[in-house]
């Protein structure tokens, strides 16, 4: 599989939903496979909150492959021997696209808290501009999970004719209070950490020891990505062997797991990016700007395939079913399908239990 990472600079202003602009801005993206002559084999993969453009494959020195490596590659469900796959790092992220720690042109000062609030629709708009620069006006498919699924839905509504197929999984049509509440815990933990310094921190300060506020918040968020059943199966009531049961700070294995993942994550993900992206997720609502959800969904022309996961506690299956019900009720039954994966893993099943839906994805792409 041919793997390349590229960066594009845009000097024209990006007009945001908030009324503010980004000018200039950069997008980092990764490609897999080869584009055919008429550019008809292009698939756009959209990433989740903590994901990046590195969706598959390995570079020299990589500790692990891209986050959807089990799904993308030669002979896999998203077959790069047939399709040319693009994954773009969203604006606001910390993997090279313009975000809060980028320099605020023409000065050398970083945006930090002066960075504008961005929305999922803004992320999609920037990617559409990139596709135009690449000469891609028609996609074979758009595929994404969680926040990536939100982007896929926005593409289907805002750019109805751009893609033949759209696959949105583990997402929702509007973020509900349950998910917003978990994000609030993360945001408060970050802001109240003394190291945050009102956004004027030096990233080097926590590359070794981590950023406690983000680590603690990420632990809370991570709970919402799993399910009680998956935690029982993974940890049970096992205790860390070297800790005494009656030591106050002795740990169960699940506690050690949360600490390890929380502090590890906080060493490489930027706290400001986390604040801005969770804000975008919180205000996500595909009906904003329309009179109703019905009106927004009426714009869809692509074949829309909705995938949810039975024990997803963050974006419960009923939220995706509602999209199907609305589209069915207004004569779009032939455009939409719904598939519920029998999984008790939790929200992160879209990243982990690929064998449960990879054939479904492959079948859609082969239509």
Short mmCIF file of N, CA and C in Angstrom, two decimals, residues 5-160:
data_model
loop_
_atom_site.label_atom_id
_atom_site.label_comp_id
_atom_site.label_asym_id
_atom_site.label_seq_id
_atom_site.Cartn_x
_atom_site.Cartn_y
_atom_site.Cartn_z
N UNK A 5 2.09 11.34 3.40
CA UNK A 5 1.54 12.42 4.22
C UNK A 5 1.91 13.75 3.58
N UNK A 6 0.92 14.64 3.47
CA UNK A 6 1.14 15.91 2.78
C UNK A 6 0.50 17.04 3.58
N UNK A 7 0.89 18.26 3.24
CA UNK A 7 0.31 19.44 3.88
C UNK A 7 -0.02 20.47 2.81
N UNK A 8 -1.19 21.09 2.96
CA UNK A 8 -1.62 22.13 2.02
C UNK A 8 -1.84 23.44 2.77
N UNK A 9 -1.33 24.52 2.21
CA UNK A 9 -1.54 25.86 2.76
C UNK A 9 -2.61 26.58 1.95
N UNK A 10 -3.57 27.18 2.64
CA UNK A 10 -4.64 27.93 2.00
C UNK A 10 -4.56 29.39 2.44
N UNK A 11 -4.44 30.30 1.48
CA UNK A 11 -4.32 31.72 1.80
C UNK A 11 -5.66 32.45 1.70
N UNK A 12 -6.64 31.85 1.04
CA UNK A 12 -7.98 32.43 1.03
C UNK A 12 -8.63 32.21 2.40
N UNK A 13 -9.44 33.15 2.87
CA UNK A 13 -10.04 33.00 4.20
C UNK A 13 -11.04 31.84 4.26
N UNK A 14 -11.04 31.16 5.40
CA UNK A 14 -12.05 30.15 5.68
C UNK A 14 -13.09 30.80 6.57
N UNK A 15 -14.29 31.01 6.03
CA UNK A 15 -15.35 31.67 6.79
C UNK A 15 -16.03 30.63 7.69
N UNK A 16 -16.02 30.88 8.98
CA UNK A 16 -16.52 29.93 9.96
C UNK A 16 -17.98 30.21 10.32
N UNK A 17 -18.63 29.20 10.89
CA UNK A 17 -20.03 29.36 11.32
C UNK A 17 -20.19 30.51 12.31
N UNK A 18 -19.17 30.74 13.12
CA UNK A 18 -19.24 31.77 14.16
C UNK A 18 -19.23 33.18 13.58
N UNK A 19 -18.90 33.32 12.28
CA UNK A 19 -18.74 34.63 11.67
C UNK A 19 -17.29 35.08 11.61
N UNK A 20 -16.41 34.35 12.29
CA UNK A 20 -14.98 34.67 12.24
C UNK A 20 -14.34 33.95 11.06
N UNK A 21 -13.06 34.24 10.82
CA UNK A 21 -12.36 33.63 9.71
C UNK A 21 -11.02 33.08 10.17
N UNK A 22 -10.53 32.09 9.45
CA UNK A 22 -9.15 31.62 9.58
C UNK A 22 -8.43 32.00 8.28
N UNK A 23 -7.31 32.72 8.42
CA UNK A 23 -6.57 33.15 7.24
C UNK A 23 -5.14 33.49 7.62
N UNK A 24 -4.18 32.77 7.09
CA UNK A 24 -4.27 31.55 6.30
C UNK A 24 -4.50 30.34 7.22
N UNK A 25 -4.61 29.15 6.62
CA UNK A 25 -4.73 27.94 7.42
C UNK A 25 -4.12 26.78 6.64
N UNK A 26 -3.75 25.74 7.38
CA UNK A 26 -3.10 24.57 6.79
C UNK A 26 -3.88 23.31 7.15
N UNK A 27 -3.85 22.34 6.25
CA UNK A 27 -4.43 21.03 6.50
C UNK A 27 -3.39 19.96 6.20
N UNK A 28 -3.21 19.06 7.15
CA UNK A 28 -2.35 17.90 6.95
C UNK A 28 -3.24 16.72 6.59
N UNK A 29 -2.83 15.94 5.62
CA UNK A 29 -3.64 14.78 5.24
C UNK A 29 -2.74 13.63 4.81
N UNK A 30 -3.32 12.44 4.85
CA UNK A 30 -2.59 11.24 4.48
C UNK A 30 -3.37 10.52 3.38
N UNK A 31 -2.65 9.92 2.45
CA UNK A 31 -3.30 9.19 1.37
C UNK A 31 -2.78 7.76 1.31
N UNK A 32 -3.64 6.88 0.81
CA UNK A 32 -3.32 5.45 0.71
C UNK A 32 -3.76 4.96 -0.66
N UNK A 33 -2.89 4.22 -1.32
CA UNK A 33 -3.21 3.70 -2.64
C UNK A 33 -2.97 4.72 -3.74
N UNK A 34 -3.58 4.48 -4.89
CA UNK A 34 -3.37 5.32 -6.07
C UNK A 34 -4.71 5.82 -6.61
N UNK A 35 -4.76 7.10 -6.96
CA UNK A 35 -5.95 7.67 -7.58
C UNK A 35 -6.00 7.27 -9.05
N UNK A 36 -7.17 6.81 -9.51
CA UNK A 36 -7.25 6.43 -10.92
C UNK A 36 -7.38 7.67 -11.81
N UNK A 37 -7.36 7.45 -13.11
CA UNK A 37 -7.25 8.56 -14.05
C UNK A 37 -8.44 9.52 -13.97
N UNK A 38 -9.64 8.99 -13.84
CA UNK A 38 -10.82 9.86 -13.79
C UNK A 38 -11.23 10.25 -12.37
N UNK A 39 -10.38 9.89 -11.40
CA UNK A 39 -10.58 10.27 -9.98
C UNK A 39 -11.92 9.79 -9.44
N UNK A 40 -12.33 8.61 -9.87
CA UNK A 40 -13.62 8.06 -9.46
C UNK A 40 -13.51 7.05 -8.32
N UNK A 41 -12.29 6.80 -7.84
CA UNK A 41 -12.09 5.76 -6.82
C UNK A 41 -11.68 6.34 -5.47
N UNK A 42 -12.06 7.58 -5.20
CA UNK A 42 -11.60 8.27 -4.00
C UNK A 42 -12.57 8.06 -2.84
N UNK A 43 -12.02 7.69 -1.70
CA UNK A 43 -12.79 7.54 -0.45
C UNK A 43 -12.20 8.48 0.58
N UNK A 44 -13.05 9.24 1.24
CA UNK A 44 -12.62 10.12 2.32
C UNK A 44 -12.95 9.45 3.65
N UNK A 45 -11.94 9.29 4.50
CA UNK A 45 -12.13 8.77 5.85
C UNK A 45 -12.00 9.93 6.83
N UNK A 46 -12.96 10.08 7.72
CA UNK A 46 -12.96 11.19 8.67
C UNK A 46 -12.71 10.66 10.08
N UNK A 47 -11.90 11.39 10.85
CA UNK A 47 -11.44 10.85 12.13
C UNK A 47 -12.21 11.38 13.34
N UNK A 48 -12.03 10.71 14.46
CA UNK A 48 -12.71 11.05 15.71
C UNK A 48 -11.90 12.06 16.52
N UNK A 49 -12.39 12.37 17.72
CA UNK A 49 -11.83 13.44 18.56
C UNK A 49 -10.31 13.38 18.67
N UNK A 50 -9.80 12.26 19.16
CA UNK A 50 -8.36 12.16 19.40
C UNK A 50 -7.62 11.51 18.25
N UNK A 51 -8.32 11.25 17.15
CA UNK A 51 -7.68 10.65 15.99
C UNK A 51 -6.87 11.68 15.21
N UNK A 52 -6.34 11.22 14.10
CA UNK A 52 -5.51 12.10 13.27
C UNK A 52 -5.65 11.65 11.82
N UNK A 53 -4.86 12.28 10.96
CA UNK A 53 -4.81 11.89 9.55
C UNK A 53 -4.16 10.53 9.36
N UNK A 54 -3.43 10.04 10.37
CA UNK A 54 -2.71 8.77 10.24
C UNK A 54 -3.66 7.61 10.57
N UNK A 55 -4.45 7.22 9.58
CA UNK A 55 -5.49 6.22 9.79
C UNK A 55 -5.03 4.80 9.55
N UNK A 56 -3.95 4.61 8.81
CA UNK A 56 -3.53 3.25 8.47
C UNK A 56 -2.04 3.23 8.13
N UNK A 57 -1.47 2.01 8.13
CA UNK A 57 -0.07 1.84 7.77
C UNK A 57 0.88 2.26 8.87
N UNK A 58 2.14 2.10 8.58
CA UNK A 58 3.20 2.46 9.53
C UNK A 58 4.30 3.23 8.82
N UNK A 59 4.86 4.18 9.54
CA UNK A 59 6.11 4.80 9.11
C UNK A 59 7.24 4.20 9.92
N UNK A 60 8.46 4.35 9.45
CA UNK A 60 9.62 3.86 10.19
C UNK A 60 9.62 4.47 11.59
N UNK A 61 9.75 3.63 12.58
CA UNK A 61 9.78 4.12 13.95
C UNK A 61 8.44 4.16 14.64
N UNK A 62 7.35 3.93 13.89
CA UNK A 62 6.02 3.91 14.51
C UNK A 62 5.91 2.76 15.50
N UNK A 63 5.36 3.09 16.69
CA UNK A 63 5.13 2.06 17.70
C UNK A 63 3.93 1.19 17.34
N UNK A 64 2.93 1.81 16.68
CA UNK A 64 1.75 1.08 16.24
C UNK A 64 1.24 1.71 14.96
N UNK A 65 0.42 0.98 14.22
CA UNK A 65 -0.08 1.51 12.94
C UNK A 65 -1.18 2.54 13.16
N UNK A 66 -1.69 3.11 12.06
CA UNK A 66 -2.78 4.07 12.13
C UNK A 66 -4.01 3.50 12.80
N UNK A 67 -4.89 4.38 13.23
CA UNK A 67 -6.00 4.00 14.12
C UNK A 67 -7.05 3.09 13.48
N UNK A 68 -7.14 3.02 12.14
CA UNK A 68 -8.09 2.12 11.47
C UNK A 68 -7.34 1.18 10.53
N UNK A 69 -6.14 0.78 10.94
CA UNK A 69 -5.30 -0.04 10.08
C UNK A 69 -5.96 -1.38 9.74
N UNK A 70 -6.78 -1.90 10.65
CA UNK A 70 -7.45 -3.17 10.39
C UNK A 70 -8.52 -3.08 9.33
N UNK A 71 -8.91 -1.85 8.97
CA UNK A 71 -9.99 -1.65 8.00
C UNK A 71 -9.50 -1.13 6.66
N UNK A 72 -8.34 -0.45 6.68
CA UNK A 72 -7.82 0.21 5.49
C UNK A 72 -6.52 -0.45 5.03
N UNK A 73 -6.48 -0.89 3.80
CA UNK A 73 -5.26 -1.49 3.28
C UNK A 73 -5.57 -2.40 2.10
N UNK A 74 -4.53 -2.90 1.46
CA UNK A 74 -4.71 -3.80 0.33
C UNK A 74 -5.46 -5.05 0.77
N UNK A 75 -6.58 -5.31 0.11
CA UNK A 75 -7.36 -6.51 0.41
C UNK A 75 -8.27 -6.40 1.62
N UNK A 76 -8.25 -5.26 2.31
CA UNK A 76 -9.10 -5.08 3.48
C UNK A 76 -10.44 -4.48 3.07
N UNK A 77 -11.31 -4.23 4.04
CA UNK A 77 -12.66 -3.74 3.72
C UNK A 77 -12.60 -2.47 2.88
N UNK A 78 -11.76 -1.53 3.28
CA UNK A 78 -11.51 -0.34 2.46
C UNK A 78 -10.24 -0.65 1.69
N UNK A 79 -10.41 -1.23 0.53
CA UNK A 79 -9.33 -1.89 -0.21
C UNK A 79 -8.50 -0.87 -1.01
N UNK A 80 -7.28 -0.64 -0.54
CA UNK A 80 -6.43 0.36 -1.19
C UNK A 80 -5.78 -0.15 -2.48
N UNK A 81 -6.02 -1.41 -2.82
CA UNK A 81 -5.60 -1.87 -4.16
C UNK A 81 -6.62 -1.44 -5.21
N UNK A 82 -7.82 -1.01 -4.74
CA UNK A 82 -8.88 -0.53 -5.64
C UNK A 82 -9.17 0.96 -5.44
N UNK A 83 -9.10 1.41 -4.19
CA UNK A 83 -9.51 2.77 -3.86
C UNK A 83 -8.34 3.64 -3.43
N UNK A 84 -8.50 4.93 -3.69
CA UNK A 84 -7.55 5.94 -3.21
C UNK A 84 -8.19 6.59 -2.00
N UNK A 85 -7.57 6.41 -0.85
CA UNK A 85 -8.16 6.84 0.42
C UNK A 85 -7.45 8.08 0.94
N UNK A 86 -8.24 9.06 1.39
CA UNK A 86 -7.71 10.30 1.97
C UNK A 86 -8.25 10.44 3.38
N UNK A 87 -7.37 10.79 4.32
CA UNK A 87 -7.80 11.11 5.68
C UNK A 87 -7.15 12.45 6.06
N UNK A 88 -7.98 13.41 6.45
CA UNK A 88 -7.52 14.78 6.72
C UNK A 88 -7.57 15.07 8.21
N UNK A 89 -6.49 15.64 8.73
CA UNK A 89 -6.51 16.11 10.12
C UNK A 89 -7.37 17.37 10.21
N UNK A 90 -8.37 17.36 11.08
CA UNK A 90 -9.33 18.47 11.13
C UNK A 90 -8.68 19.74 11.68
N UNK A 91 -9.22 20.89 11.28
CA UNK A 91 -8.79 22.14 11.89
C UNK A 91 -9.14 22.09 13.38
N UNK A 92 -8.28 22.69 14.20
CA UNK A 92 -8.47 22.64 15.65
C UNK A 92 -7.68 21.55 16.31
N UNK A 93 -7.22 20.57 15.56
CA UNK A 93 -6.48 19.45 16.13
C UNK A 93 -5.01 19.84 16.35
N UNK A 94 -4.23 18.88 16.83
CA UNK A 94 -2.84 19.20 17.19
C UNK A 94 -1.85 18.32 16.44
N UNK A 95 -2.24 17.86 15.25
CA UNK A 95 -1.36 17.00 14.47
C UNK A 95 -0.87 17.66 13.19
N UNK A 96 -0.89 18.98 13.16
CA UNK A 96 -0.31 19.67 12.01
C UNK A 96 -1.25 20.60 11.29
N UNK A 97 -2.56 20.33 11.32
CA UNK A 97 -3.51 21.28 10.75
C UNK A 97 -3.62 22.48 11.68
N UNK A 98 -4.11 23.60 11.17
CA UNK A 98 -4.19 24.82 11.97
C UNK A 98 -5.09 24.62 13.18
N UNK A 99 -4.55 24.97 14.34
CA UNK A 99 -5.26 24.80 15.60
C UNK A 99 -4.85 25.88 16.57
N UNK A 100 -5.27 25.76 17.83
CA UNK A 100 -5.00 26.83 18.81
C UNK A 100 -3.54 27.08 19.11
N UNK A 101 -2.66 26.10 18.86
CA UNK A 101 -1.24 26.32 19.11
C UNK A 101 -0.48 26.70 17.84
N UNK A 102 -1.22 26.97 16.76
CA UNK A 102 -0.59 27.46 15.53
C UNK A 102 -0.26 28.95 15.68
N UNK A 103 0.66 29.43 14.84
CA UNK A 103 1.02 30.85 14.87
C UNK A 103 -0.06 31.69 14.20
N UNK A 104 -0.32 32.83 14.78
CA UNK A 104 -1.38 33.73 14.32
C UNK A 104 -0.75 34.73 13.35
N UNK A 105 -0.82 34.41 12.07
CA UNK A 105 -0.22 35.24 11.02
C UNK A 105 -0.78 36.66 11.10
N UNK A 106 0.05 37.70 10.90
CA UNK A 106 1.47 37.66 10.49
C UNK A 106 2.44 37.67 11.66
N UNK A 107 1.94 37.62 12.90
CA UNK A 107 2.85 37.64 14.05
C UNK A 107 3.38 36.24 14.32
N UNK A 108 4.31 36.14 15.24
CA UNK A 108 4.83 34.85 15.67
C UNK A 108 4.06 34.33 16.88
N UNK A 109 3.09 35.09 17.34
CA UNK A 109 2.30 34.71 18.50
C UNK A 109 1.37 33.54 18.16
N UNK A 110 1.18 32.65 19.11
CA UNK A 110 0.27 31.53 18.91
C UNK A 110 -1.16 31.98 19.22
N UNK A 111 -2.12 31.33 18.56
CA UNK A 111 -3.52 31.68 18.80
C UNK A 111 -3.92 31.47 20.27
N UNK A 112 -3.62 30.30 20.79
CA UNK A 112 -4.08 29.90 22.13
C UNK A 112 -5.58 30.16 22.27
N UNK A 113 -6.01 30.91 23.29
CA UNK A 113 -7.44 31.16 23.50
C UNK A 113 -8.03 32.20 22.54
N UNK A 114 -7.20 32.77 21.67
CA UNK A 114 -7.71 33.65 20.62
C UNK A 114 -8.17 32.87 19.39
N UNK A 115 -7.93 31.58 19.41
CA UNK A 115 -8.40 30.76 18.29
C UNK A 115 -9.93 30.77 18.29
N UNK A 116 -10.55 30.89 17.12
CA UNK A 116 -12.02 30.94 17.09
C UNK A 116 -12.64 29.59 17.41
N UNK A 117 -13.83 29.61 17.98
CA UNK A 117 -14.58 28.38 18.16
C UNK A 117 -14.90 27.81 16.78
N UNK A 118 -14.63 26.53 16.62
CA UNK A 118 -14.90 25.87 15.35
C UNK A 118 -16.01 24.84 15.54
N UNK A 119 -16.65 24.48 14.45
CA UNK A 119 -17.72 23.49 14.49
C UNK A 119 -17.37 22.33 13.57
N UNK A 120 -18.14 21.26 13.70
CA UNK A 120 -17.94 20.13 12.80
C UNK A 120 -18.21 20.55 11.36
N UNK A 121 -19.17 21.44 11.18
CA UNK A 121 -19.45 21.95 9.82
C UNK A 121 -18.24 22.70 9.27
N UNK A 122 -17.51 23.44 10.12
CA UNK A 122 -16.29 24.13 9.68
C UNK A 122 -15.22 23.12 9.26
N UNK A 123 -15.09 22.04 10.04
CA UNK A 123 -14.12 20.99 9.70
C UNK A 123 -14.41 20.42 8.32
N UNK A 124 -15.70 20.18 8.06
CA UNK A 124 -16.13 19.61 6.78
C UNK A 124 -15.89 20.60 5.64
N UNK A 125 -16.20 21.86 5.87
CA UNK A 125 -16.01 22.88 4.84
C UNK A 125 -14.54 22.96 4.42
N UNK A 126 -13.63 22.91 5.40
CA UNK A 126 -12.19 22.96 5.09
C UNK A 126 -11.77 21.76 4.26
N UNK A 127 -12.30 20.58 4.58
CA UNK A 127 -11.96 19.38 3.82
C UNK A 127 -12.51 19.44 2.40
N UNK A 128 -13.70 20.03 2.26
CA UNK A 128 -14.27 20.17 0.91
C UNK A 128 -13.38 21.07 0.04
N UNK A 129 -12.84 22.11 0.64
CA UNK A 129 -11.94 23.01 -0.10
C UNK A 129 -10.67 22.27 -0.50
N UNK A 130 -10.15 21.42 0.40
CA UNK A 130 -8.97 20.62 0.06
C UNK A 130 -9.28 19.69 -1.10
N UNK A 131 -10.42 19.01 -1.07
CA UNK A 131 -10.78 18.10 -2.16
C UNK A 131 -10.84 18.84 -3.49
N UNK A 132 -11.38 20.06 -3.47
CA UNK A 132 -11.45 20.85 -4.70
C UNK A 132 -10.06 21.16 -5.23
N UNK A 133 -9.14 21.48 -4.31
CA UNK A 133 -7.77 21.74 -4.74
C UNK A 133 -7.14 20.50 -5.37
N UNK A 134 -7.51 19.33 -4.87
CA UNK A 134 -6.97 18.09 -5.41
C UNK A 134 -7.69 17.66 -6.68
N UNK A 135 -8.69 18.45 -7.10
CA UNK A 135 -9.42 18.13 -8.31
C UNK A 135 -10.44 17.02 -8.14
N UNK A 136 -10.84 16.78 -6.88
CA UNK A 136 -11.80 15.71 -6.58
C UNK A 136 -13.17 16.34 -6.32
N UNK A 137 -14.09 16.16 -7.25
CA UNK A 137 -15.44 16.72 -7.10
C UNK A 137 -16.47 15.65 -6.79
N UNK A 138 -16.08 14.39 -6.93
CA UNK A 138 -17.01 13.30 -6.66
C UNK A 138 -16.26 12.20 -5.90
N UNK A 139 -16.81 11.78 -4.77
CA UNK A 139 -16.22 10.73 -3.96
C UNK A 139 -17.00 9.43 -4.14
N UNK A 140 -16.28 8.32 -4.08
CA UNK A 140 -16.99 7.04 -4.06
C UNK A 140 -17.68 6.86 -2.72
N UNK A 141 -17.00 7.29 -1.64
CA UNK A 141 -17.61 7.13 -0.31
C UNK A 141 -16.95 8.06 0.69
N UNK A 142 -17.71 8.37 1.73
CA UNK A 142 -17.20 9.05 2.93
C UNK A 142 -17.50 8.13 4.11
N UNK A 143 -16.50 7.88 4.95
CA UNK A 143 -16.67 6.93 6.05
C UNK A 143 -16.05 7.51 7.32
N UNK A 144 -16.79 7.46 8.43
CA UNK A 144 -16.22 7.92 9.69
C UNK A 144 -17.02 7.43 10.88
N UNK A 145 -16.34 7.38 12.03
CA UNK A 145 -16.98 6.95 13.28
C UNK A 145 -16.86 8.01 14.34
N UNK A 146 -17.85 8.10 15.24
CA UNK A 146 -17.89 9.06 16.34
C UNK A 146 -17.88 10.49 15.76
N UNK A 147 -16.91 11.33 16.11
CA UNK A 147 -16.87 12.65 15.49
C UNK A 147 -16.66 12.53 13.98
N UNK A 148 -16.01 11.46 13.55
CA UNK A 148 -15.89 11.20 12.11
C UNK A 148 -17.24 10.93 11.47
N UNK A 149 -18.13 10.25 12.23
CA UNK A 149 -19.48 10.02 11.74
C UNK A 149 -20.27 11.31 11.66
N UNK A 150 -20.02 12.22 12.61
CA UNK A 150 -20.66 13.54 12.56
C UNK A 150 -20.25 14.28 11.29
N UNK A 151 -18.96 14.21 10.97
CA UNK A 151 -18.48 14.86 9.75
C UNK A 151 -19.13 14.24 8.51
N UNK A 152 -19.24 12.91 8.51
CA UNK A 152 -19.86 12.23 7.36
C UNK A 152 -21.30 12.70 7.17
N UNK A 153 -22.04 12.86 8.27
CA UNK A 153 -23.42 13.33 8.18
C UNK A 153 -23.49 14.77 7.64
N UNK A 154 -22.58 15.62 8.12
CA UNK A 154 -22.56 16.99 7.63
C UNK A 154 -22.24 17.05 6.14
N UNK A 155 -21.30 16.21 5.69
CA UNK A 155 -21.00 16.15 4.26
C UNK A 155 -22.26 15.80 3.48
N UNK A 156 -23.03 14.82 3.98
CA UNK A 156 -24.22 14.36 3.27
C UNK A 156 -25.27 15.46 3.15
N UNK A 157 -25.32 16.36 4.13
CA UNK A 157 -26.33 17.42 4.14
C UNK A 157 -25.83 18.68 3.43
N UNK A 158 -24.60 19.09 3.73
CA UNK A 158 -24.09 20.35 3.18
C UNK A 158 -23.59 20.21 1.74
N UNK A 159 -23.15 19.02 1.37
CA UNK A 159 -22.66 18.78 0.01
C UNK A 159 -23.34 17.51 -0.52
N UNK A 160 -24.64 17.59 -0.81
CA UNK A 160 -25.45 16.40 -1.07
C UNK A 160 -24.99 15.53 -2.24
#
